[in-house]
Amino acid sequence: MSEVLSQNEIDGLLAALNSGELDVDQMQAADEKKVKDYDFKRPAKFSKEHLRTLEMIYEHYGRLLSTTLPLYLRKNVTVSVANSETVTYSEFSNALSNPVILGVISFLPLQGTIILELQANIGFSFIDRMLGGTGVGLDKPRPFTDIEMPLIEKLVTICMQLMVEPWQNVVSINPVMERIETNPQFAQVISPTDMIAIVTLNIKIGETEGLMNVCLPYFTLESVMDKLNTKFWFSTMQKNVDEDFGEYLESMVKHVDIPVKAVLGKCNVSVNDFVHLQPGDIIRLDNRVNTDMQVYVGNIYKFTGLPGTTKDKYAVRITSVVREEEE
């Protein structure tokens, strides 16, 4: 329904027209809608909101790479998101160099595959570092040898497995490596006209710098496109933090090893007596036999207990818990 003007608004509009403050031609020009060209060969299936959410996912992914790769390389690694864009797959594949590292990954349970592309100099730097070198890439790229390919597969597998956590707020994925190609002509797993989102990450291993491109086809992400917005992403992340963080922290604390000691008693002896102690000698402690012992968790006095044995081993039976206000 069109907006209805009040009588005061109509009178004000007529007065502005009569006084020349408002021009009729300007009003007609303002009502005209701007027409934008639409290229049906490049449908805009990924919005700016989708690309921004993908950038946020892979910013998290970059932090994981920065902390995980140094464990294998023993060298500082920095990873940052350079940019994101949407293109056709033919534009992406035509821009690939040869050789290149292309990991074809099934993005289960989603349909279809994604492609993880690493520039060759990053691969050669990884290989050189894993084989004891300084991690310097090659000046002139060459094909990878049969000995180097298992190391490349290890690198791509590490990168693939680290994607699980960043995608957790959108969908629980179980990526599976299908194959690794070094020739872009053999990686035509997507129709050339299909639209893809590309997230580009800048990787720096020591002094060697290169790019990683994550190719995400619209066909693969179509079922979760509604979840690729920052509002859903943040709300899910907040929900997971509220519900799962406490339980996660508790489970981690439960697996921490901490020393526990029970103190039978204390006494003071001279160095001479200590040096001449023999089997059968009696050391008189300051506690009686029926007095509870002090049980320490770390350096904190936490329990009282009585000594005993169980299955031929010394044991302590806890009799009470010492609260903080009782210490």
PDB file of N, CA, C and O in Angstrom, residues 207-272:
ATOM      1  N   GLU A 207      61.418 -17.397   6.308  1.00  0.00           N
ATOM      2  CA  GLU A 207      61.533 -16.334   5.308  1.00  0.00           C
ATOM      3  C   GLU A 207      60.758 -16.652   4.028  1.00  0.00           C
ATOM      4  O   GLU A 207      60.717 -15.846   3.109  1.00  0.00           O
ATOM      5  N   THR A 208      60.189 -17.843   3.949  1.00  0.00           N
ATOM      6  CA  THR A 208      59.439 -18.256   2.759  1.00  0.00           C
ATOM      7  C   THR A 208      57.975 -17.891   2.920  1.00  0.00           C
ATOM      8  O   THR A 208      57.356 -18.206   3.930  1.00  0.00           O
ATOM      9  N   GLU A 209      57.436 -17.239   1.902  1.00  0.00           N
ATOM     10  CA  GLU A 209      56.058 -16.772   1.970  1.00  0.00           C
ATOM     11  C   GLU A 209      55.294 -17.252   0.749  1.00  0.00           C
ATOM     12  O   GLU A 209      55.824 -17.257  -0.370  1.00  0.00           O
ATOM     13  N   GLY A 210      54.069 -17.688   0.938  1.00  0.00           N
ATOM     14  CA  GLY A 210      53.238 -18.166  -0.161  1.00  0.00           C
ATOM     15  C   GLY A 210      51.771 -18.112   0.209  1.00  0.00           C
ATOM     16  O   GLY A 210      51.399 -17.679   1.310  1.00  0.00           O
ATOM     17  N   LEU A 211      50.931 -18.554  -0.704  1.00  0.00           N
ATOM     18  CA  LEU A 211      49.486 -18.465  -0.527  1.00  0.00           C
ATOM     19  C   LEU A 211      48.854 -19.844  -0.463  1.00  0.00           C
ATOM     20  O   LEU A 211      49.323 -20.791  -1.093  1.00  0.00           O
ATOM     21  N   MET A 212      47.786 -19.924   0.298  1.00  0.00           N
ATOM     22  CA  MET A 212      46.910 -21.096   0.313  1.00  0.00           C
ATOM     23  C   MET A 212      45.525 -20.629  -0.085  1.00  0.00           C
ATOM     24  O   MET A 212      45.013 -19.657   0.474  1.00  0.00           O
ATOM     25  N   ASN A 213      44.920 -21.295  -1.056  1.00  0.00           N
ATOM     26  CA  ASN A 213      43.560 -20.984  -1.484  1.00  0.00           C
ATOM     27  C   ASN A 213      42.632 -22.137  -1.128  1.00  0.00           C
ATOM     28  O   ASN A 213      42.926 -23.291  -1.454  1.00  0.00           O
ATOM     29  N   VAL A 214      41.552 -21.816  -0.461  1.00  0.00           N
ATOM     30  CA  VAL A 214      40.522 -22.811  -0.150  1.00  0.00           C
ATOM     31  C   VAL A 214      39.360 -22.565  -1.090  1.00  0.00           C
ATOM     32  O   VAL A 214      38.716 -21.517  -1.043  1.00  0.00           O
ATOM     33  N   CYS A 215      39.103 -23.518  -1.982  1.00  0.00           N
ATOM     34  CA  CYS A 215      38.064 -23.414  -3.011  1.00  0.00           C
ATOM     35  C   CYS A 215      36.804 -24.112  -2.499  1.00  0.00           C
ATOM     36  O   CYS A 215      36.803 -25.332  -2.299  1.00  0.00           O
ATOM     37  N   LEU A 216      35.733 -23.349  -2.291  1.00  0.00           N
ATOM     38  CA  LEU A 216      34.490 -23.865  -1.713  1.00  0.00           C
ATOM     39  C   LEU A 216      33.356 -23.701  -2.721  1.00  0.00           C
ATOM     40  O   LEU A 216      32.817 -22.600  -2.898  1.00  0.00           O
ATOM     41  N   PRO A 217      32.975 -24.769  -3.437  1.00  0.00           N
ATOM     42  CA  PRO A 217      31.893 -24.664  -4.429  1.00  0.00           C
ATOM     43  C   PRO A 217      30.540 -24.391  -3.777  1.00  0.00           C
ATOM     44  O   PRO A 217      30.272 -24.840  -2.663  1.00  0.00           O
ATOM     45  N   TYR A 218      29.702 -23.656  -4.497  1.00  0.00           N
ATOM     46  CA  TYR A 218      28.358 -23.376  -4.001  1.00  0.00           C
ATOM     47  C   TYR A 218      27.565 -24.680  -3.851  1.00  0.00           C
ATOM     48  O   TYR A 218      26.800 -24.828  -2.895  1.00  0.00           O
ATOM     49  N   PHE A 219      27.779 -25.622  -4.760  1.00  0.00           N
ATOM     50  CA  PHE A 219      27.058 -26.896  -4.695  1.00  0.00           C
ATOM     51  C   PHE A 219      27.338 -27.613  -3.383  1.00  0.00           C
ATOM     52  O   PHE A 219      26.451 -28.237  -2.794  1.00  0.00           O
ATOM     53  N   THR A 220      28.563 -27.520  -2.884  1.00  0.00           N
ATOM     54  CA  THR A 220      28.926 -28.200  -1.643  1.00  0.00           C
ATOM     55  C   THR A 220      28.314 -27.514  -0.428  1.00  0.00           C
ATOM     56  O   THR A 220      27.856 -28.173   0.500  1.00  0.00           O
ATOM     57  N   LEU A 221      28.282 -26.183  -0.431  1.00  0.00           N
ATOM     58  CA  LEU A 221      27.801 -25.430   0.730  1.00  0.00           C
ATOM     59  C   LEU A 221      26.321 -25.079   0.662  1.00  0.00           C
ATOM     60  O   LEU A 221      25.809 -24.434   1.575  1.00  0.00           O
ATOM     61  N   GLU A 222      25.642 -25.493  -0.402  1.00  0.00           N
ATOM     62  CA  GLU A 222      24.259 -25.064  -0.617  1.00  0.00           C
ATOM     63  C   GLU A 222      23.354 -25.412   0.559  1.00  0.00           C
ATOM     64  O   GLU A 222      22.494 -24.618   0.955  1.00  0.00           O
ATOM     65  N   SER A 223      23.532 -26.584   1.167  1.00  0.00           N
ATOM     66  CA  SER A 223      22.643 -27.015   2.249  1.00  0.00           C
ATOM     67  C   SER A 223      22.869 -26.247   3.547  1.00  0.00           C
ATOM     68  O   SER A 223      22.014 -26.282   4.437  1.00  0.00           O
ATOM     69  N   VAL A 224      23.990 -25.544   3.691  1.00  0.00           N
ATOM     70  CA  VAL A 224      24.273 -24.813   4.929  1.00  0.00           C
ATOM     71  C   VAL A 224      24.416 -23.307   4.673  1.00  0.00           C
ATOM     72  O   VAL A 224      24.920 -22.580   5.536  1.00  0.00           O
ATOM     73  N   MET A 225      23.958 -22.831   3.514  1.00  0.00           N
ATOM     74  CA  MET A 225      24.108 -21.420   3.192  1.00  0.00           C
ATOM     75  C   MET A 225      23.367 -20.527   4.185  1.00  0.00           C
ATOM     76  O   MET A 225      23.816 -19.419   4.497  1.00  0.00           O
ATOM     77  N   ASP A 226      22.223 -21.002   4.694  1.00  0.00           N
ATOM     78  CA  ASP A 226      21.471 -20.198   5.655  1.00  0.00           C
ATOM     79  C   ASP A 226      22.241 -19.997   6.955  1.00  0.00           C
ATOM     80  O   ASP A 226      21.996 -19.033   7.694  1.00  0.00           O
ATOM     81  N   LYS A 227      23.163 -20.914   7.237  1.00  0.00           N
ATOM     82  CA  LYS A 227      23.950 -20.812   8.475  1.00  0.00           C
ATOM     83  C   LYS A 227      25.218 -19.984   8.296  1.00  0.00           C
ATOM     84  O   LYS A 227      25.910 -19.696   9.276  1.00  0.00           O
ATOM     85  N   LEU A 228      25.515 -19.629   7.050  1.00  0.00           N
ATOM     86  CA  LEU A 228      26.730 -18.848   6.790  1.00  0.00           C
ATOM     87  C   LEU A 228      26.438 -17.355   6.895  1.00  0.00           C
ATOM     88  O   LEU A 228      26.607 -16.595   5.953  1.00  0.00           O
ATOM     89  N   ASN A 229      25.985 -16.963   8.055  1.00  0.00           N
ATOM     90  CA  ASN A 229      25.826 -15.533   8.323  1.00  0.00           C
ATOM     91  C   ASN A 229      26.317 -15.276   9.731  1.00  0.00           C
ATOM     92  O   ASN A 229      26.276 -16.143  10.607  1.00  0.00           O
ATOM     93  N   THR A 230      26.805 -14.083   9.962  1.00  0.00           N
ATOM     94  CA  THR A 230      27.463 -13.787  11.231  1.00  0.00           C
ATOM     95  C   THR A 230      26.514 -13.878  12.421  1.00  0.00           C
ATOM     96  O   THR A 230      26.929 -14.261  13.511  1.00  0.00           O
ATOM     97  N   LYS A 231      25.223 -13.554  12.212  1.00  0.00           N
ATOM     98  CA  LYS A 231      24.273 -13.628  13.318  1.00  0.00           C
ATOM     99  C   LYS A 231      24.127 -15.056  13.808  1.00  0.00           C
ATOM    100  O   LYS A 231      24.216 -15.331  15.012  1.00  0.00           O
ATOM    101  N   PHE A 232      23.916 -15.989  12.874  1.00  0.00           N
ATOM    102  CA  PHE A 232      23.798 -17.398  13.259  1.00  0.00           C
ATOM    103  C   PHE A 232      25.107 -17.902  13.834  1.00  0.00           C
ATOM    104  O   PHE A 232      25.133 -18.635  14.822  1.00  0.00           O
ATOM    105  N   TRP A 233      26.229 -17.507  13.212  1.00  0.00           N
ATOM    106  CA  TRP A 233      27.545 -17.998  13.624  1.00  0.00           C
ATOM    107  C   TRP A 233      27.849 -17.588  15.053  1.00  0.00           C
ATOM    108  O   TRP A 233      28.268 -18.398  15.880  1.00  0.00           O
ATOM    109  N   PHE A 234      27.590 -16.313  15.391  1.00  0.00           N
ATOM    110  CA  PHE A 234      27.890 -15.833  16.727  1.00  0.00           C
ATOM    111  C   PHE A 234      26.932 -16.419  17.756  1.00  0.00           C
ATOM    112  O   PHE A 234      27.336 -16.734  18.876  1.00  0.00           O
ATOM    113  N   SER A 235      25.647 -16.557  17.380  1.00  0.00           N
ATOM    114  CA  SER A 235      24.687 -17.110  18.325  1.00  0.00           C
ATOM    115  C   SER A 235      25.011 -18.556  18.644  1.00  0.00           C
ATOM    116  O   SER A 235      24.921 -18.995  19.783  1.00  0.00           O
ATOM    117  N   THR A 236      25.410 -19.331  17.618  1.00  0.00           N
ATOM    118  CA  THR A 236      25.792 -20.721  17.842  1.00  0.00           C
ATOM    119  C   THR A 236      27.050 -20.806  18.674  1.00  0.00           C
ATOM    120  O   THR A 236      27.166 -21.641  19.567  1.00  0.00           O
ATOM    121  N   MET A 237      28.015 -19.930  18.371  1.00  0.00           N
ATOM    122  CA  MET A 237      29.268 -19.938  19.115  1.00  0.00           C
ATOM    123  C   MET A 237      29.026 -19.604  20.580  1.00  0.00           C
ATOM    124  O   MET A 237      29.567 -20.247  21.478  1.00  0.00           O
ATOM    125  N   GLN A 238      28.149 -18.608  20.846  1.00  0.00           N
ATOM    126  CA  GLN A 238      27.853 -18.233  22.218  1.00  0.00           C
ATOM    127  C   GLN A 238      27.153 -19.362  22.951  1.00  0.00           C
ATOM    128  O   GLN A 238      27.433 -19.632  24.126  1.00  0.00           O
ATOM    129  N   LYS A 239      26.234 -20.049  22.249  1.00  0.00           N
ATOM    130  CA  LYS A 239      25.526 -21.169  22.858  1.00  0.00           C
ATOM    131  C   LYS A 239      26.488 -22.288  23.208  1.00  0.00           C
ATOM    132  O   LYS A 239      26.429 -22.868  24.292  1.00  0.00           O
ATOM    133  N   ASN A 240      27.406 -22.581  22.288  1.00  0.00           N
ATOM    134  CA  ASN A 240      28.384 -23.627  22.562  1.00  0.00           C
ATOM    135  C   ASN A 240      29.285 -23.256  23.725  1.00  0.00           C
ATOM    136  O   ASN A 240      29.649 -24.100  24.540  1.00  0.00           O
ATOM    137  N   VAL A 241      29.649 -21.968  23.809  1.00  0.00           N
ATOM    138  CA  VAL A 241      30.509 -21.541  24.907  1.00  0.00           C
ATOM    139  C   VAL A 241      29.787 -21.694  26.231  1.00  0.00           C
ATOM    140  O   VAL A 241      30.337 -22.200  27.210  1.00  0.00           O
ATOM    141  N   ASP A 242      28.514 -21.256  26.262  1.00  0.00           N
ATOM    142  CA  ASP A 242      27.762 -21.317  27.511  1.00  0.00           C
ATOM    143  C   ASP A 242      27.528 -22.749  27.965  1.00  0.00           C
ATOM    144  O   ASP A 242      27.628 -23.060  29.148  1.00  0.00           O
ATOM    145  N   GLU A 243      27.218 -23.652  27.021  1.00  0.00           N
ATOM    146  CA  GLU A 243      26.829 -24.999  27.383  1.00  0.00           C
ATOM    147  C   GLU A 243      28.014 -25.948  27.505  1.00  0.00           C
ATOM    148  O   GLU A 243      28.032 -26.805  28.388  1.00  0.00           O
ATOM    149  N   ASP A 244      28.989 -25.793  26.646  1.00  0.00           N
ATOM    150  CA  ASP A 244      30.026 -26.809  26.557  1.00  0.00           C
ATOM    151  C   ASP A 244      31.326 -26.423  27.251  1.00  0.00           C
ATOM    152  O   ASP A 244      32.109 -27.296  27.597  1.00  0.00           O
ATOM    153  N   PHE A 245      31.570 -25.128  27.441  1.00  0.00           N
ATOM    154  CA  PHE A 245      32.876 -24.746  27.935  1.00  0.00           C
ATOM    155  C   PHE A 245      33.108 -25.236  29.357  1.00  0.00           C
ATOM    156  O   PHE A 245      34.197 -25.698  29.700  1.00  0.00           O
ATOM    157  N   GLY A 246      32.060 -25.133  30.208  1.00  0.00           N
ATOM    158  CA  GLY A 246      32.211 -25.595  31.580  1.00  0.00           C
ATOM    159  C   GLY A 246      32.513 -27.083  31.652  1.00  0.00           C
ATOM    160  O   GLY A 246      33.408 -27.520  32.386  1.00  0.00           O
ATOM    161  N   GLU A 247      31.753 -27.877  30.876  1.00  0.00           N
ATOM    162  CA  GLU A 247      31.982 -29.316  30.868  1.00  0.00           C
ATOM    163  C   GLU A 247      33.349 -29.655  30.275  1.00  0.00           C
ATOM    164  O   GLU A 247      34.042 -30.544  30.765  1.00  0.00           O
ATOM    165  N   TYR A 248      33.730 -28.931  29.220  1.00  0.00           N
ATOM    166  CA  TYR A 248      35.025 -29.176  28.603  1.00  0.00           C
ATOM    167  C   TYR A 248      36.156 -28.873  29.581  1.00  0.00           C
ATOM    168  O   TYR A 248      37.101 -29.650  29.719  1.00  0.00           O
ATOM    169  N   LEU A 249      36.044 -27.748  30.286  1.00  0.00           N
ATOM    170  CA  LEU A 249      37.075 -27.367  31.247  1.00  0.00           C
ATOM    171  C   LEU A 249      37.148 -28.378  32.384  1.00  0.00           C
ATOM    172  O   LEU A 249      38.240 -28.768  32.825  1.00  0.00           O
ATOM    173  N   GLU A 250      35.985 -28.831  32.846  1.00  0.00           N
ATOM    174  CA  GLU A 250      35.961 -29.812  33.922  1.00  0.00           C
ATOM    175  C   GLU A 250      36.609 -31.130  33.496  1.00  0.00           C
ATOM    176  O   GLU A 250      37.371 -31.734  34.259  1.00  0.00           O
ATOM    177  N   SER A 251      36.309 -31.568  32.261  1.00  0.00           N
ATOM    178  CA  SER A 251      36.898 -32.820  31.782  1.00  0.00           C
ATOM    179  C   SER A 251      38.409 -32.706  31.631  1.00  0.00           C
ATOM    180  O   SER A 251      39.149 -33.660  31.888  1.00  0.00           O
ATOM    181  N   MET A 252      38.894 -31.528  31.221  1.00  0.00           N
ATOM    182  CA  MET A 252      40.335 -31.334  31.087  1.00  0.00           C
ATOM    183  C   MET A 252      41.019 -31.340  32.448  1.00  0.00           C
ATOM    184  O   MET A 252      42.083 -31.933  32.631  1.00  0.00           O
ATOM    185  N   VAL A 253      40.383 -30.700  33.440  1.00  0.00           N
ATOM    186  CA  VAL A 253      40.972 -30.649  34.776  1.00  0.00           C
ATOM    187  C   VAL A 253      41.036 -32.039  35.396  1.00  0.00           C
ATOM    188  O   VAL A 253      41.992 -32.377  36.107  1.00  0.00           O
ATOM    189  N   LYS A 254      40.038 -32.859  35.101  1.00  0.00           N
ATOM    190  CA  LYS A 254      40.012 -34.204  35.689  1.00  0.00           C
ATOM    191  C   LYS A 254      41.183 -35.065  35.233  1.00  0.00           C
ATOM    192  O   LYS A 254      41.542 -36.032  35.905  1.00  0.00           O
ATOM    193  N   HIS A 255      41.783 -34.748  34.102  1.00  0.00           N
ATOM    194  CA  HIS A 255      42.891 -35.546  33.584  1.00  0.00           C
ATOM    195  C   HIS A 255      44.259 -34.997  33.977  1.00  0.00           C
ATOM    196  O   HIS A 255      45.290 -35.510  33.538  1.00  0.00           O
ATOM    197  N   VAL A 256      44.269 -33.948  34.823  1.00  0.00           N
ATOM    198  CA  VAL A 256      45.541 -33.366  35.246  1.00  0.00           C
ATOM    199  C   VAL A 256      46.120 -34.190  36.398  1.00  0.00           C
ATOM    200  O   VAL A 256      45.424 -34.485  37.378  1.00  0.00           O
ATOM    201  N   ASP A 257      47.378 -34.584  36.283  1.00  0.00           N
ATOM    202  CA  ASP A 257      48.056 -35.313  37.349  1.00  0.00           C
ATOM    203  C   ASP A 257      48.576 -34.332  38.391  1.00  0.00           C
ATOM    204  O   ASP A 257      49.174 -33.315  38.053  1.00  0.00           O
ATOM    205  N   ILE A 258      48.337 -34.646  39.660  1.00  0.00           N
ATOM    206  CA  ILE A 258      48.792 -33.780  40.735  1.00  0.00           C
ATOM    207  C   ILE A 258      49.249 -34.653  41.901  1.00  0.00           C
ATOM    208  O   ILE A 258      48.625 -35.681  42.196  1.00  0.00           O
ATOM    209  N   PRO A 259      50.364 -34.317  42.533  1.00  0.00           N
ATOM    210  CA  PRO A 259      50.874 -35.174  43.620  1.00  0.00           C
ATOM    211  C   PRO A 259      50.019 -35.076  44.884  1.00  0.00           C
ATOM    212  O   PRO A 259      49.516 -34.003  45.230  1.00  0.00           O
ATOM    213  N   VAL A 260      49.849 -36.210  45.557  1.00  0.00           N
ATOM    214  CA  VAL A 260      49.130 -36.274  46.830  1.00  0.00           C
ATOM    215  C   VAL A 260      50.060 -36.926  47.855  1.00  0.00           C
ATOM    216  O   VAL A 260      50.649 -37.977  47.582  1.00  0.00           O
ATOM    217  N   LYS A 261      50.208 -36.304  49.005  1.00  0.00           N
ATOM    218  CA  LYS A 261      51.086 -36.870  50.038  1.00  0.00           C
ATOM    219  C   LYS A 261      50.371 -36.838  51.381  1.00  0.00           C
ATOM    220  O   LYS A 261      49.606 -35.924  51.691  1.00  0.00           O
ATOM    221  N   ALA A 262      50.609 -37.883  52.172  1.00  0.00           N
ATOM    222  CA  ALA A 262      50.061 -37.981  53.525  1.00  0.00           C
ATOM    223  C   ALA A 262      51.222 -37.899  54.506  1.00  0.00           C
ATOM    224  O   ALA A 262      52.200 -38.647  54.385  1.00  0.00           O
ATOM    225  N   VAL A 263      51.126 -37.006  55.467  1.00  0.00           N
ATOM    226  CA  VAL A 263      52.211 -36.770  56.431  1.00  0.00           C
ATOM    227  C   VAL A 263      51.875 -37.495  57.730  1.00  0.00           C
ATOM    228  O   VAL A 263      50.885 -37.174  58.402  1.00  0.00           O
ATOM    229  N   LEU A 264      52.707 -38.508  58.054  1.00  0.00           N
ATOM    230  CA  LEU A 264      52.495 -39.263  59.290  1.00  0.00           C
ATOM    231  C   LEU A 264      52.755 -38.398  60.518  1.00  0.00           C
ATOM    232  O   LEU A 264      52.059 -38.494  61.521  1.00  0.00           O
ATOM    233  N   GLY A 265      53.758 -37.560  60.421  1.00  0.00           N
ATOM    234  CA  GLY A 265      54.132 -36.712  61.544  1.00  0.00           C
ATOM    235  C   GLY A 265      55.482 -36.082  61.279  1.00  0.00           C
ATOM    236  O   GLY A 265      56.109 -36.324  60.237  1.00  0.00           O
ATOM    237  N   LYS A 266      55.947 -35.285  62.226  1.00  0.00           N
ATOM    238  CA  LYS A 266      57.213 -34.596  62.074  1.00  0.00           C
ATOM    239  C   LYS A 266      58.051 -34.756  63.335  1.00  0.00           C
ATOM    240  O   LYS A 266      57.528 -35.004  64.436  1.00  0.00           O
ATOM    241  N   CYS A 267      59.359 -34.604  63.177  1.00  0.00           N
ATOM    242  CA  CYS A 267      60.256 -34.612  64.327  1.00  0.00           C
ATOM    243  C   CYS A 267      61.572 -33.965  63.924  1.00  0.00           C
ATOM    244  O   CYS A 267      61.861 -33.819  62.735  1.00  0.00           O
ATOM    245  N   ASN A 268      62.363 -33.600  64.909  1.00  0.00           N
ATOM    246  CA  ASN A 268      63.679 -33.023  64.674  1.00  0.00           C
ATOM    247  C   ASN A 268      64.742 -33.988  65.194  1.00  0.00           C
ATOM    248  O   ASN A 268      64.673 -34.451  66.341  1.00  0.00           O
ATOM    249  N   VAL A 269      65.701 -34.313  64.358  1.00  0.00           N
ATOM    250  CA  VAL A 269      66.828 -35.169  64.757  1.00  0.00           C
ATOM    251  C   VAL A 269      68.115 -34.470  64.354  1.00  0.00           C
ATOM    252  O   VAL A 269      68.146 -33.678  63.405  1.00  0.00           O
ATOM    253  N   SER A 270      69.174 -34.779  65.046  1.00  0.00           N
ATOM    254  CA  SER A 270      70.466 -34.198  64.716  1.00  0.00           C
ATOM    255  C   SER A 270      71.037 -34.892  63.485  1.00  0.00           C
ATOM    256  O   SER A 270      70.648 -36.017  63.142  1.00  0.00           O
ATOM    257  N   VAL A 271      71.957 -34.214  62.831  1.00  0.00           N
ATOM    258  CA  VAL A 271      72.597 -34.793  61.660  1.00  0.00           C
ATOM    259  C   VAL A 271      73.344 -36.069  62.042  1.00  0.00           C
ATOM    260  O   VAL A 271      73.350 -37.051  61.300  1.00  0.00           O
ATOM    261  N   ASN A 272      73.935 -36.094  63.208  1.00  0.00           N
ATOM    262  CA  ASN A 272      74.683 -37.283  63.649  1.00  0.00           C
ATOM    263  C   ASN A 272      73.761 -38.479  63.809  1.00  0.00           C
ATOM    264  O   ASN A 272      74.072 -39.599  63.366  1.00  0.00           O
TER     265      ASN A 272
END
